[in-house]
Amino acid sequence: MFGKKEEPEVSDVMTQRRPSNVDAINQQYRRSISNTGLTGASALTVKQSIIPITLVTLLFFLWGFAYGLLDVLNAKFQNSLNITAAKAGGLQGAYFGAYLIGPPTYSGWIVRKFGYRWTFITGLCIYGVGALMFWPSAVKRSFAGFCGSLFIVGSGLSTLETSANPFIATCGPPRLAEFRLELSQSFQAVGSVIAPLLASRVFFKNTDPKDLTNVQWTYLGIAAFVFLLSVVFYFSPIPEVTDADMALQAEQSSGLTGYVDRPMRKQYKLFFGVAAQFCYVGAQVGVASQFIKYSVESAGISDSAGSDRYAIAQGLFAIGRFFAAGCMMYIKPRWILMFFMTMIMIFIAASMGAWGESGVATLSIVLFFESCIFPTIFTLSIRGLGRHTKRGSSWIVASVSGGALFPSITGLVADHKNYHIAMVIPLVGFLVAFAFPIYLNTFCARELDGFRETKIGYHDEDGTIGDAEYEERRASIIDAEKGVGEKGILHEEKGIYSNGS
């Protein structure tokens, strides 16, 4: 939407001077780089991308930790302010609604105009402001202030996702994109599991449920930490992978993928991916938001016991991401997506009829298979976007707003029926998302497999494949061989060239 003029034209990209990947590393401390210019980052090697990938993976872990802490802090607010279930749905709407607004507008524009570094910094600062806003909201015990604070926090996190997800996917050899994002988001899942456990056993142990003092100080600590982290990212080595770099990389891979540059309006795989991600995230949040109540209804246990079951399910979710990341080193991601979505469909349907602890276990298995879906849909959807990569990525992130719709509908059905029947709402969302891997495996197999087979960013005897210096060296070798061949023909014509003498 915003920042369309910041996208390059392929004809302009192909006529630019080609920097090498060494140039990209040397420029990684630059504060501003044009999105229409080449940086050499299209052929970064695994070794060159390790440090920036590690930094952003740390960011994934830290905001996963903060996100997990938000669930606990929000629960404290709800108990203290006697927030009803209907109002709790409004809190989710405020948080996930920010995803609908930010990525297609200001977040997407910032990442195209100023690059990944400044988008990281902007997202962290917005997040910090939102955390600070919880202090006056707690003092005034204001539900409206709480919703506004959550909206600002959601705006910050959506801005971070607008930059972090495509950065991880594009920083390094393209054939490892799905593996990199899956692995990085695995650490985000670990942070989300650790935070609630630490909060219940350290931060809020033996405290009055109505007392918000610890909540206020915890949010203040989060704000101080993320502001400090924004300073760290200002000075960190972050190579800029521009849309021009992605256009070049797509052109270099076209022999394997069949890539043809198309306008944004014809990126049908992306549009399907956005719809699938919207429905998947909505269904995922719908399951998560009702998991504890489902457990209480199914097994006849207390809310605290249901919370323990949910912690186990979250642990399975984190394990599933690491498992899927390992599988992606050997199995095509489109097959993994198909298998995991199939398992989700089977177990979410089974959870509607299963009661007792078996019902809880069935729904926990759903979380295990949910683990790889978001990052895999993300990376497969932006494959082959070329010069539209950053804008397409922002649309995928915007689809997280599905989390604002499905939980409310799921809760409404649960109120009128029961939590088992309410799982039909996530089932519908998963069904729409399930159509996406069917589409990929039917119509996009060559393109996706081509990107997996490309050796860009890998070494051979002439250097790094896809790099400017590599292609110059190969061209000189070909020219030299061509010259020798022409000389041999000339000698032969004169009767001088015979048997190599």
Coordinates of C-alpha atoms in Angstrom, one line a residue:
M1 CA 0.0 0.0 0.0
F2 CA 2.5 2.6 1.2
G3 CA 6.0 2.8 -0.2
K4 CA 5.2 1.3 -3.6
K5 CA 7.6 3.8 -5.2
E6 CA 10.4 2.3 -3.1
E7 CA 10.3 -0.9 -5.1
P8 CA 12.8 -1.2 -8.0
E9 CA 12.2 -2.1 -11.6
V10 CA 14.0 -5.3 -12.8
S11 CA 15.5 -3.4 -15.8
D12 CA 17.1 -0.9 -13.4
V13 CA 18.4 -3.7 -11.2
M14 CA 20.1 -5.6 -14.0
T15 CA 21.9 -2.4 -15.2
Q16 CA 23.3 -1.5 -11.8
R17 CA 26.9 -2.1 -10.7
R18 CA 27.0 -5.5 -8.8
P19 CA 28.5 -5.2 -5.3
S20 CA 29.9 -8.4 -3.9
N21 CA 28.8 -10.1 -0.7
V22 CA 31.9 -8.8 0.9
D23 CA 30.7 -5.3 0.1
A24 CA 27.4 -6.2 1.9
I25 CA 29.2 -7.2 5.0
N26 CA 31.4 -4.1 4.9
Q27 CA 28.3 -1.9 4.7
Q28 CA 26.4 -3.7 7.4
Y29 CA 27.0 -0.8 9.9
R30 CA 25.5 1.8 7.5
R31 CA 22.4 3.5 8.9
S32 CA 20.5 3.9 5.6
I33 CA 20.5 2.1 2.3
S34 CA 18.1 2.6 -0.6
N35 CA 15.7 -0.3 -1.2
T36 CA 16.1 0.1 -5.0
G37 CA 19.9 -0.4 -4.9
L38 CA 21.9 -3.6 -4.9
T39 CA 24.0 -4.3 -1.8
G40 CA 25.5 -7.7 -2.6
A41 CA 23.4 -9.4 0.1
S42 CA 21.6 -11.6 -2.4
A43 CA 24.5 -14.1 -2.2
L44 CA 25.4 -14.1 1.5
T45 CA 26.9 -17.3 2.7
V46 CA 26.0 -19.2 5.9
K47 CA 29.1 -18.0 7.6
Q48 CA 28.4 -14.3 6.7
S49 CA 24.8 -14.5 7.9
I50 CA 25.4 -16.3 11.2
I51 CA 26.0 -13.1 13.4
P52 CA 23.0 -11.1 12.1
I53 CA 20.7 -14.2 12.1
T54 CA 21.8 -14.9 15.7
L55 CA 21.1 -11.3 16.8
V56 CA 17.6 -11.4 15.3
T57 CA 17.0 -14.9 16.7
L58 CA 17.8 -13.4 20.1
L59 CA 15.2 -10.8 19.4
F60 CA 12.7 -13.6 18.6
F61 CA 13.4 -15.2 21.9
L62 CA 13.1 -12.0 23.9
W63 CA 9.9 -10.9 22.4
G64 CA 8.6 -14.5 22.7
F65 CA 9.5 -14.1 26.4
A66 CA 7.8 -10.7 26.6
Y67 CA 4.7 -12.1 24.8
G68 CA 4.4 -15.0 27.2
L69 CA 4.8 -12.5 30.1
L70 CA 2.0 -10.4 28.6
D71 CA -0.5 -13.3 29.0
V72 CA 0.3 -13.5 32.7
L73 CA 0.2 -9.7 33.1
N74 CA -3.1 -9.5 31.2
A75 CA -4.6 -12.1 33.4
K76 CA -3.6 -10.1 36.5
F77 CA -5.3 -7.0 35.0
Q78 CA -8.5 -9.0 34.2
N79 CA -8.7 -10.4 37.7
S80 CA -8.0 -7.1 39.4
L81 CA -10.5 -5.2 37.2
N82 CA -13.1 -8.0 37.1
I83 CA -13.0 -8.0 33.3
T84 CA -15.7 -10.2 31.8
A85 CA -15.1 -12.8 29.1
A86 CA -16.7 -10.5 26.5
K87 CA -14.3 -7.7 27.4
A88 CA -11.4 -10.2 27.3
G89 CA -12.3 -10.7 23.7
G90 CA -12.0 -6.9 23.3
L91 CA -8.4 -7.1 24.6
Q92 CA -7.5 -9.7 21.9
G93 CA -9.2 -7.5 19.4
A94 CA -7.1 -4.5 20.5
Y95 CA -3.8 -6.5 20.3
F96 CA -4.4 -8.3 17.1
G97 CA -6.2 -5.4 15.4
A98 CA -2.9 -3.6 15.5
Y99 CA -1.6 -6.2 13.0
L100 CA -4.3 -5.2 10.5
I101 CA -3.2 -1.6 10.6
G102 CA 0.5 -1.4 11.0
P103 CA 2.2 -3.8 8.5
P104 CA 0.2 -2.7 5.3
T105 CA 0.8 1.0 6.2
Y106 CA 3.5 2.6 8.3
S107 CA 5.5 -0.6 9.2
G108 CA 5.7 -1.8 5.6
W109 CA 6.6 1.7 4.5
I110 CA 9.4 2.0 7.1
V111 CA 11.0 -1.3 6.1
R112 CA 11.1 -0.3 2.4
K113 CA 12.1 3.3 3.0
F114 CA 14.7 2.9 5.7
G115 CA 15.5 -0.8 5.8
Y116 CA 15.5 -3.5 8.4
R117 CA 17.7 -1.9 11.0
W118 CA 15.4 1.2 11.5
T119 CA 12.3 -1.0 11.4
F120 CA 13.7 -3.1 14.3
I121 CA 14.5 0.0 16.2
T122 CA 11.1 1.6 15.5
G123 CA 9.2 -1.6 16.5
L124 CA 11.2 -1.9 19.8
C125 CA 10.5 1.8 20.6
I126 CA 6.8 1.5 19.9
Y127 CA 6.7 -1.7 22.1
G128 CA 8.5 0.2 24.9
V129 CA 6.0 3.1 24.7
G130 CA 3.1 0.6 25.0
A131 CA 4.7 -1.1 28.0
L132 CA 5.1 2.3 29.7
M133 CA 1.4 3.1 29.1
F134 CA 0.4 0.2 31.3
W135 CA 1.6 2.1 34.4
P136 CA -1.0 4.9 34.2
S137 CA -3.6 2.3 33.1
A138 CA -2.8 0.4 36.3
V139 CA -2.9 3.4 38.5
K140 CA -6.2 4.5 37.1
R141 CA -7.4 0.9 36.8
S142 CA -8.7 1.8 33.4
F143 CA -10.0 -0.9 31.0
A144 CA -9.9 1.6 28.1
G145 CA -6.3 2.5 28.9
F146 CA -5.4 -1.2 29.1
C147 CA -6.9 -1.7 25.6
G148 CA -5.0 1.3 24.3
S149 CA -1.8 0.0 25.8
L150 CA -2.3 -3.4 24.3
F151 CA -2.9 -1.8 20.9
I152 CA 0.4 0.1 21.1
V153 CA 2.2 -3.1 22.2
G154 CA 0.6 -5.0 19.2
S155 CA 1.7 -2.2 16.9
G156 CA 5.3 -2.5 18.1
L157 CA 5.4 -6.3 17.8
S158 CA 3.7 -6.2 14.4
T159 CA 6.4 -3.7 13.3
L160 CA 9.1 -6.1 14.6
E161 CA 7.5 -9.0 12.7
T162 CA 7.3 -6.9 9.5
S163 CA 11.1 -6.7 9.6
A164 CA 12.3 -9.8 11.4
N165 CA 10.4 -12.5 9.5
P166 CA 11.6 -11.4 6.0
F167 CA 15.1 -10.6 7.2
I168 CA 15.6 -14.1 8.6
A169 CA 14.1 -15.6 5.4
T170 CA 16.3 -13.6 3.0
C171 CA 19.6 -13.3 5.0
G172 CA 21.6 -16.2 3.7
P173 CA 21.4 -18.9 1.0
P174 CA 17.9 -19.0 -0.4
R175 CA 17.6 -22.8 -0.2
L176 CA 17.7 -22.6 3.6
A177 CA 15.1 -19.9 4.1
E178 CA 12.4 -22.1 5.6
F179 CA 14.9 -23.8 7.9
R180 CA 16.3 -20.4 9.2
L181 CA 12.9 -18.9 10.0
E182 CA 11.6 -22.2 11.6
L183 CA 14.7 -22.4 13.8
S184 CA 14.6 -18.7 14.8
Q185 CA 10.9 -18.9 15.7
S186 CA 11.6 -22.1 17.7
F187 CA 13.5 -19.9 20.2
Q188 CA 10.5 -17.5 20.2
A189 CA 8.3 -20.5 21.3
V190 CA 10.8 -21.3 24.0
G191 CA 10.6 -17.8 25.3
S192 CA 6.8 -18.0 25.4
V193 CA 7.0 -21.2 27.5
I194 CA 9.6 -19.9 30.0
A195 CA 8.0 -16.6 30.7
P196 CA 4.7 -17.7 32.3
L197 CA 6.5 -20.3 34.4
L198 CA 9.0 -17.7 35.6
A199 CA 6.2 -15.2 36.3
S200 CA 4.1 -17.5 38.4
R201 CA 7.0 -18.9 40.4
V202 CA 9.2 -15.7 40.7
F203 CA 7.5 -12.4 39.8
F204 CA 4.1 -13.0 41.2
K205 CA 4.6 -15.6 43.9
N206 CA 2.6 -15.0 47.1
T207 CA 1.1 -11.7 45.8
D208 CA -2.4 -10.4 46.2
P209 CA -4.4 -11.1 43.0
K210 CA -5.9 -7.6 43.3
D211 CA -2.6 -5.8 43.7
L212 CA -1.2 -4.4 40.5
T213 CA 2.1 -3.0 41.9
N214 CA 4.2 -5.9 40.7
V215 CA 2.5 -5.7 37.3
Q216 CA 3.4 -2.0 37.0
W217 CA 7.0 -2.6 37.8
T218 CA 7.3 -5.6 35.5
Y219 CA 5.9 -3.5 32.6
L220 CA 8.4 -0.8 33.5
G221 CA 11.2 -3.3 33.4
I222 CA 10.0 -4.6 30.0
A223 CA 10.0 -1.0 28.7
A224 CA 13.5 -0.3 29.9
F225 CA 14.8 -3.5 28.4
V226 CA 13.3 -3.0 24.9
F227 CA 14.6 0.6 24.8
L228 CA 18.1 -0.7 25.7
L229 CA 17.7 -3.4 23.0
S230 CA 16.9 -0.7 20.4
V231 CA 20.2 0.9 21.2
V232 CA 22.0 -2.4 20.8
F233 CA 20.4 -2.9 17.3
Y234 CA 21.5 0.6 16.3
F235 CA 25.1 -0.4 16.7
S236 CA 24.7 -4.1 15.5
P237 CA 26.0 -5.5 12.2
I238 CA 22.8 -5.8 10.2
P239 CA 23.3 -6.3 6.4
E240 CA 20.5 -4.8 4.4
V241 CA 18.8 -7.2 1.9
T242 CA 17.0 -4.9 -0.4
D243 CA 14.2 -5.7 -2.8
A244 CA 16.7 -5.1 -5.6
D245 CA 18.8 -7.9 -4.1
M246 CA 15.8 -10.2 -4.1
A247 CA 14.9 -9.3 -7.7
L248 CA 18.5 -10.2 -8.7
Q249 CA 18.4 -13.4 -6.8
A250 CA 15.0 -14.4 -8.4
E251 CA 16.5 -13.7 -11.9
Q252 CA 19.6 -15.8 -11.1
S253 CA 17.3 -18.7 -10.0
S254 CA 14.9 -18.4 -12.9
G255 CA 16.5 -21.4 -14.8
L256 CA 15.5 -23.7 -11.9
T257 CA 12.3 -22.0 -10.8
G258 CA 10.8 -20.6 -14.0
Y259 CA 10.6 -17.2 -12.4
V260 CA 9.0 -14.4 -14.4
D261 CA 8.7 -10.9 -13.0
R262 CA 5.0 -10.0 -12.4
P263 CA 3.2 -7.0 -11.0
M264 CA 1.9 -7.3 -7.5
R265 CA -1.7 -7.8 -8.6
K266 CA -0.7 -11.1 -10.2
Q267 CA 1.1 -12.6 -7.2
Y268 CA -1.7 -15.2 -6.7
K269 CA 0.4 -17.5 -4.4
L270 CA 0.9 -14.5 -2.1
F271 CA -2.8 -13.7 -1.9
F272 CA -3.7 -17.3 -1.2
G273 CA -1.0 -17.4 1.5
V274 CA -2.4 -14.2 3.1
A275 CA -5.9 -15.8 3.3
A276 CA -4.5 -19.1 4.6
Q277 CA -2.4 -17.3 7.2
F278 CA -5.3 -15.2 8.3
C279 CA -7.5 -18.2 8.9
Y280 CA -4.7 -20.3 10.4
V281 CA -3.6 -17.7 13.0
G282 CA -7.3 -17.1 13.9
A283 CA -7.8 -20.8 14.4
Q284 CA -4.6 -21.1 16.4
V285 CA -5.5 -18.3 18.7
G286 CA -9.0 -19.6 19.0
V287 CA -7.7 -23.0 20.2
A288 CA -5.2 -21.3 22.6
S289 CA -7.7 -18.9 24.1
Q290 CA -10.1 -21.7 25.0
F291 CA -7.6 -24.5 25.8
I292 CA -7.9 -24.1 29.6
K293 CA -11.7 -23.9 29.6
Y294 CA -11.8 -26.9 27.2
S295 CA -9.5 -28.8 29.6
V296 CA -11.8 -28.0 32.6
E297 CA -14.9 -29.1 30.7
S298 CA -13.3 -32.2 29.3
A299 CA -11.4 -33.6 32.2
G300 CA -13.3 -32.0 35.1
I301 CA -10.2 -30.4 36.5
S302 CA -9.6 -27.0 38.1
D303 CA -8.4 -23.9 36.2
S304 CA -4.9 -24.1 37.7
A305 CA -4.7 -27.8 36.6
G306 CA -5.9 -26.6 33.1
S307 CA -3.2 -24.0 33.1
D308 CA -0.6 -26.8 33.8
R309 CA -2.0 -28.8 30.9
Y310 CA -1.7 -25.7 28.7
A311 CA 1.9 -25.2 29.7
I312 CA 2.6 -28.8 28.6
A313 CA 0.9 -28.1 25.3
Q314 CA 3.0 -25.0 24.8
G315 CA 6.1 -27.1 25.4
L316 CA 4.9 -29.5 22.7
F317 CA 4.5 -26.5 20.4
A318 CA 8.1 -25.4 21.0
I319 CA 9.4 -29.0 20.5
G320 CA 7.4 -29.2 17.3
R321 CA 9.2 -26.2 15.9
F322 CA 12.6 -27.6 16.5
F323 CA 11.5 -31.0 15.1
A324 CA 10.1 -29.3 11.9
A325 CA 13.3 -27.3 11.5
G326 CA 15.4 -30.4 11.6
C327 CA 13.1 -32.1 9.1
M328 CA 13.5 -29.2 6.7
M329 CA 17.1 -30.0 6.2
Y330 CA 16.1 -33.3 4.5
I331 CA 12.4 -33.0 3.5
K332 CA 10.8 -30.4 1.2
P333 CA 9.0 -27.8 3.2
R334 CA 5.9 -28.0 1.1
W335 CA 5.6 -31.7 2.0
I336 CA 6.1 -30.9 5.7
L337 CA 3.4 -28.2 5.6
M338 CA 1.0 -30.7 4.0
F339 CA 1.7 -33.4 6.6
F340 CA 1.4 -31.1 9.6
M341 CA -1.8 -29.5 8.3
T342 CA -3.3 -33.0 7.7
M343 CA -2.5 -34.0 11.3
I344 CA -4.0 -30.8 12.6
M345 CA -7.2 -31.5 10.7
I346 CA -7.4 -35.1 12.1
F347 CA -6.7 -34.1 15.8
I348 CA -8.8 -31.0 15.9
A349 CA -11.8 -33.0 14.6
A350 CA -11.0 -35.8 17.1
S351 CA -10.9 -33.3 20.0
M352 CA -14.6 -32.4 19.4
G353 CA -15.6 -35.9 20.3
A354 CA -12.9 -36.9 22.8
W355 CA -13.6 -36.4 26.6
G356 CA -11.5 -36.8 29.7
E357 CA -7.8 -36.5 29.7
S358 CA -7.7 -38.1 26.2
G359 CA -9.5 -35.0 24.9
V360 CA -6.9 -32.7 26.5
A361 CA -4.1 -34.9 25.1
T362 CA -5.7 -34.7 21.6
L363 CA -5.9 -30.9 21.7
S364 CA -2.3 -30.8 23.0
I365 CA -1.2 -32.8 19.9
V366 CA -3.0 -30.1 17.8
L367 CA -0.6 -27.5 19.3
F368 CA 2.4 -29.8 18.4
F369 CA 1.4 -29.8 14.7
E370 CA 0.6 -26.1 14.7
S371 CA 4.2 -25.4 15.5
C372 CA 5.6 -25.1 12.0
I373 CA 2.6 -23.7 10.1
F374 CA 3.1 -19.9 10.5
P375 CA 6.8 -19.7 9.5
T376 CA 6.3 -22.2 6.7
I377 CA 3.3 -20.5 5.1
F378 CA 5.3 -17.2 5.4
T379 CA 8.4 -18.4 3.6
L380 CA 6.6 -20.3 0.9
S381 CA 4.3 -17.4 0.2
I382 CA 7.1 -14.9 -0.4
R383 CA 9.1 -17.3 -2.6
G384 CA 9.6 -15.8 -6.0
L385 CA 8.2 -12.3 -5.1
G386 CA 11.5 -10.8 -6.2
R387 CA 11.2 -7.0 -6.0
H388 CA 7.9 -7.3 -4.1
T389 CA 9.4 -9.3 -1.2
K390 CA 9.2 -6.7 1.5
R391 CA 5.7 -5.5 0.6
G392 CA 4.4 -9.1 0.3
S393 CA 6.0 -9.9 3.7
S394 CA 4.1 -7.0 5.3
W395 CA 0.8 -8.4 3.9
I396 CA 1.6 -11.8 5.4
V397 CA 2.3 -10.2 8.8
A398 CA -1.0 -8.2 8.5
S399 CA -2.9 -11.5 8.2
V400 CA -2.0 -12.2 11.9
S401 CA -5.0 -10.0 12.5
G402 CA -7.1 -13.2 12.1
G403 CA -6.4 -13.6 15.8
A404 CA -8.8 -10.7 16.5
L405 CA -11.8 -12.5 14.9
F406 CA -11.8 -16.3 15.6
P407 CA -11.4 -16.3 19.4
S408 CA -14.5 -14.2 19.9
I409 CA -16.6 -16.4 17.6
T410 CA -15.2 -19.5 19.3
G411 CA -16.1 -18.1 22.7
L412 CA -19.6 -17.2 21.5
V413 CA -20.3 -20.8 20.4
A414 CA -18.8 -22.1 23.7
D415 CA -21.2 -19.9 25.6
H416 CA -24.2 -21.2 23.7
K417 CA -23.1 -24.8 23.3
N418 CA -19.9 -26.1 24.9
Y419 CA -16.2 -25.9 24.4
H420 CA -16.0 -29.2 22.5
I421 CA -18.5 -28.0 19.9
A422 CA -16.8 -24.6 19.8
M423 CA -13.7 -26.3 18.3
V424 CA -15.7 -26.4 15.0
I425 CA -14.7 -22.7 14.5
P426 CA -11.0 -23.4 14.6
L427 CA -11.7 -26.4 12.4
V428 CA -13.2 -24.2 9.7
G429 CA -10.1 -21.9 9.9
F430 CA -7.7 -24.8 9.6
L431 CA -9.7 -26.2 6.7
V432 CA -9.2 -23.0 4.7
A433 CA -5.5 -23.0 5.6
F434 CA -5.3 -26.7 4.6
A435 CA -6.2 -25.7 1.0
F436 CA -2.9 -23.8 0.7
P437 CA -0.5 -26.7 0.9
I438 CA -2.7 -28.6 -1.5
Y439 CA -2.4 -25.6 -3.9
L440 CA 1.4 -25.4 -3.4
N441 CA 2.0 -29.1 -4.1
T442 CA -0.3 -29.1 -7.1
F443 CA 0.6 -25.9 -8.9
C444 CA 3.8 -24.4 -7.4
A445 CA 6.0 -27.5 -7.0
R446 CA 8.6 -26.6 -9.7
E447 CA 9.0 -23.0 -8.4
L448 CA 9.4 -24.0 -4.7
D449 CA 11.7 -26.9 -5.5
G450 CA 13.8 -24.7 -7.7
F451 CA 14.6 -22.3 -4.9
R452 CA 15.5 -25.3 -2.7
E453 CA 17.9 -26.7 -5.3
T454 CA 19.7 -23.4 -6.1
K455 CA 23.3 -23.2 -4.8
I456 CA 23.3 -19.4 -4.5
G457 CA 25.4 -18.5 -1.4
Y458 CA 27.3 -21.8 -1.5
H459 CA 31.0 -22.2 -2.4
D460 CA 32.6 -24.1 -5.3
E461 CA 36.2 -23.9 -6.7
D462 CA 35.5 -20.5 -8.2
G463 CA 34.1 -18.8 -5.1
T464 CA 30.6 -18.0 -3.8
I465 CA 27.9 -19.0 -6.3
G466 CA 25.7 -16.0 -7.3
D467 CA 28.2 -13.4 -6.1
A468 CA 29.4 -10.6 -8.3
E469 CA 33.1 -11.6 -8.0
Y470 CA 32.1 -15.2 -8.7
E471 CA 30.4 -14.3 -11.9
E472 CA 33.3 -12.1 -13.0
R473 CA 35.8 -14.9 -12.3
R474 CA 33.6 -17.4 -14.3
A475 CA 33.3 -15.0 -17.2
S476 CA 37.0 -14.4 -17.3
I477 CA 37.6 -18.2 -17.3
I478 CA 35.1 -18.7 -20.1
D479 CA 36.7 -15.9 -22.1
A480 CA 40.2 -17.4 -21.6
E481 CA 39.0 -20.8 -22.6
K482 CA 37.3 -19.3 -25.6
G483 CA 40.5 -17.5 -26.6
V484 CA 42.5 -20.7 -26.4
G485 CA 40.0 -22.5 -28.5
E486 CA 40.0 -19.8 -31.2
K487 CA 43.9 -19.9 -31.2
G488 CA 43.9 -23.7 -31.6
I489 CA 41.5 -23.4 -34.5
L490 CA 43.7 -20.7 -36.1
H491 CA 46.8 -22.9 -35.8
E492 CA 45.1 -25.9 -37.2
E493 CA 43.9 -23.9 -40.2
K494 CA 47.6 -22.9 -40.8
G495 CA 48.8 -26.6 -40.5
I496 CA 50.8 -25.7 -37.4
Y497 CA 48.5 -27.2 -34.6
S498 CA 49.0 -31.0 -34.5
N499 CA 48.8 -33.4 -31.6
G500 CA 49.1 -30.6 -29.0
S501 CA 52.4 -29.3 -30.4

